[in-house]
Every structure is written in structure tokens, then in C-alpha cells.
CSV table of C-alpha atoms in Angstrom, one decimal:
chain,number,residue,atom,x,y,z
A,1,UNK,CA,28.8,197.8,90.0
A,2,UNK,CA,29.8,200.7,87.5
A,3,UNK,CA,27.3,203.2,86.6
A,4,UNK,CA,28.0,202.8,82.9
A,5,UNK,CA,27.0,198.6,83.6
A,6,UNK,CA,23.7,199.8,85.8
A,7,UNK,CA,23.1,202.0,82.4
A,8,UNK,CA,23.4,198.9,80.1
A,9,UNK,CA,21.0,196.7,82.3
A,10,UNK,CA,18.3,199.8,82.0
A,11,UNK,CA,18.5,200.0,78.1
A,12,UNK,CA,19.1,196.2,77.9
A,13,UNK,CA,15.6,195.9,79.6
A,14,UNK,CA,14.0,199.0,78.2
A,15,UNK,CA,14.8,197.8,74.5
A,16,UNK,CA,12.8,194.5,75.5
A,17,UNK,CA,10.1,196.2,77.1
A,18,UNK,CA,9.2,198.2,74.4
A,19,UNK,CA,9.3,195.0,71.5
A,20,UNK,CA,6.7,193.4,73.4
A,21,UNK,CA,3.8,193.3,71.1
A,22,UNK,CA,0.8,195.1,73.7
A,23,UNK,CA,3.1,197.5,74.9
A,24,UNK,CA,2.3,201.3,74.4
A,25,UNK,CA,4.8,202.9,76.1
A,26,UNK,CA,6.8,202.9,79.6
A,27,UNK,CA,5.9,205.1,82.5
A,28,UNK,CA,8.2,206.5,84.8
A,29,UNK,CA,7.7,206.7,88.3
A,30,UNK,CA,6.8,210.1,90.0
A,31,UNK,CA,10.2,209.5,91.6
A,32,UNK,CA,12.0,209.8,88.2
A,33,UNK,CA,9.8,212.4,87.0
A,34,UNK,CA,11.3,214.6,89.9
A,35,UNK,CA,14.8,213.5,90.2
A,36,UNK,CA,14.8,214.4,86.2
A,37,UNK,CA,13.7,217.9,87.1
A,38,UNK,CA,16.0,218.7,89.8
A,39,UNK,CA,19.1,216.7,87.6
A,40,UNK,CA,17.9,219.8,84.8
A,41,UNK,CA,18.0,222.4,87.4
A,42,UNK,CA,21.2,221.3,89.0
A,43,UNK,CA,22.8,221.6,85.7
A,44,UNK,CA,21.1,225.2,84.4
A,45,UNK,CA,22.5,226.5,87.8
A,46,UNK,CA,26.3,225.4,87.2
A,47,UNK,CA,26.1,226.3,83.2
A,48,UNK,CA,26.5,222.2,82.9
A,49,UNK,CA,25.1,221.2,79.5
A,50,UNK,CA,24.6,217.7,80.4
A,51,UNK,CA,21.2,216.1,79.5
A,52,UNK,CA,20.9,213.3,82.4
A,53,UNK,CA,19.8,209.8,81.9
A,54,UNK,CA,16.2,210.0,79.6
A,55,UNK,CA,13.3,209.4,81.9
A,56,UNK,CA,11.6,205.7,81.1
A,57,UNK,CA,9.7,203.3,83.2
A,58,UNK,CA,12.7,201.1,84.0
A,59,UNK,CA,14.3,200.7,87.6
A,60,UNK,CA,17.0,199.0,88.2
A,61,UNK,CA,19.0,197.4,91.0
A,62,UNK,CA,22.1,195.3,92.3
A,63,UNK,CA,21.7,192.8,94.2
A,64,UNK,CA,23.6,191.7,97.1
A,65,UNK,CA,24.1,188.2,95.4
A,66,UNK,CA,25.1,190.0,92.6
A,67,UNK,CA,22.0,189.5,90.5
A,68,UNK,CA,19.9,192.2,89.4
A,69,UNK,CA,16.0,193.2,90.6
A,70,UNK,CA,14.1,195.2,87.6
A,71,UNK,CA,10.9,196.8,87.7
A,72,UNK,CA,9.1,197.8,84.2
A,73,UNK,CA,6.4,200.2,84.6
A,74,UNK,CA,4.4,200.5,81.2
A,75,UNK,CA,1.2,201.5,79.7
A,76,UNK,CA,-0.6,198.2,77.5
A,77,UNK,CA,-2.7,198.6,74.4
A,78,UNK,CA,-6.3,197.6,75.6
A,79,UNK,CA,-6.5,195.2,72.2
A,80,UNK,CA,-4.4,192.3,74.1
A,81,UNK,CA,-5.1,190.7,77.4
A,82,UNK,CA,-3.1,192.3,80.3
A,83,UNK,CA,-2.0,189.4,82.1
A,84,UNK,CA,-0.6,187.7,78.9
A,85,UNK,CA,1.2,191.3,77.4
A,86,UNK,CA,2.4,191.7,81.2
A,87,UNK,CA,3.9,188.1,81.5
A,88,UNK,CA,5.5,188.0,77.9
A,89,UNK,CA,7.1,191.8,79.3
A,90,UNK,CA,9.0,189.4,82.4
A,91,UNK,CA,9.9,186.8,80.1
A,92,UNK,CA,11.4,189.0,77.5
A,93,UNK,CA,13.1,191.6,79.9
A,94,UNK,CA,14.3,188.7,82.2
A,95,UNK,CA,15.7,187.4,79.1
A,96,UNK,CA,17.1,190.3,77.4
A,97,UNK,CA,19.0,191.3,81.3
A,98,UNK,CA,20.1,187.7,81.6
A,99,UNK,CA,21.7,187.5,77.9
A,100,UNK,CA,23.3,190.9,78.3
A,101,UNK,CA,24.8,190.0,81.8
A,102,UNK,CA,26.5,186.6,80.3
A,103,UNK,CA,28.1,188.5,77.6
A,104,UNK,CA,29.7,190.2,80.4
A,105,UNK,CA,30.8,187.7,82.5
A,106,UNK,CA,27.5,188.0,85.0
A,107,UNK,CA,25.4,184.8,85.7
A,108,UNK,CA,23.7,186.7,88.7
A,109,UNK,CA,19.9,185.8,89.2
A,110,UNK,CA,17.5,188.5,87.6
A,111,UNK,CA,14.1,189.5,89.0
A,112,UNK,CA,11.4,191.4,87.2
A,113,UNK,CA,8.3,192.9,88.3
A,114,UNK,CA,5.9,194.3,85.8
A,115,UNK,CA,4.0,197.2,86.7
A,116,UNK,CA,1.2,198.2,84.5
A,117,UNK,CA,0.3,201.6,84.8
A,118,UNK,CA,-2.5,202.0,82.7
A,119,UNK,CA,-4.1,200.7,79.3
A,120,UNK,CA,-5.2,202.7,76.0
């Protein structure tokens, strides 16, 4: 799997995170936080310009079975009940990742796990 596909299922799934009516935001993970610091660094210390992937609450991985495993980590609006916001966030991303994959040739299972970080 290319990284430019891997890049297309993240915004593919971020995209249909974020539309989910309940959804404030997305969280990363304290492992993106730091691999977006040292990504910086790396590139102030060879003069590289480059501004890395933007950080978001979206992981995403290939499957051996050649289906895809997604984890959204996002921050609810405390207006709308969790458990419904959180399974119309699977529904849509699953969705949105399955949709995006058949346009590409990709009929691979998708799994999505919803992380809910915190509510405001």
C-alpha cells in the first residue's frame, strides 16, 4: 500500500469525521503529537522546508486481508448523546473509507473504532 493511498484513507475518514453533527473536533494521540515534533525538528536540522502530514485524530492501517483498520479519536459536543454522535462517527467514516476504496478498485473489509476523548 502506497503512502499517497494510506494519505487518502486518512482525509477520506477525517472529512467524515468532522461532518458528523456532535462532533467538535478530532484529537490526536500523544503519539502523533510527538512524531509531529520530531518530523519539525528533523526538517529545521537539514534546512528541509517540508511541513509533514497535519496532526488529526485519525489512524490508519492496512490490513493483512487487505482491508483497512481506522481509529477516530474526537472530542463530542455535550448537547448530543455520546453513544449516538459516536456510532453515527463508525457509520459515516466506515462509509466514507469503504466508498473511497471502491472508487479505487478496493473492496477490502473496513474497521472503525471510535475513541472519544472528551466532551464540551
Amino acid at each position: 500500500m502506497t503512502t499517497a493511498a494510506r494519505e487518502d484513507v486518512h482525509r477520506a475518514a477525517a472529512r467524515a469525521a468532522r461532518g458528523v453533527p456532535g462532533v467538535a473536533g478530532l484529537q490526536p494521540a500523544l503519539g502523533d503529537l510527538l512524531s509531529r515534533v520530531a518530523s519539525r525538528t528533523r526538517h529545521a536540522l537539514a534546512g528541509d522546508t517540508a511541513a509533514g502530514h497535519p496532526v488529526s485524530g485519525i489512524r490508519c492501517r492496512h490490513t493483512p486481508e487487505d482491508g483497512w483498520q481506522v481509529e477516530v479519536r474526537c472530542v463530542l459536543r455535550s448537547d448530543r448523546r455520546v453513544v449516538d454522535v459516536a456510532r453515527d462517527v463508525r457509520e459515516r467514516v466506515r462509509a466514507a473509507v469503504t466508498a473511497h476504496l471502491a472508487q479505487h478498485g478496493n473492496s477490502g473489509p473496513v474497521t472503525v473504532l471510535v475513541v472519544v476523548t472528551r466532551t464540551e
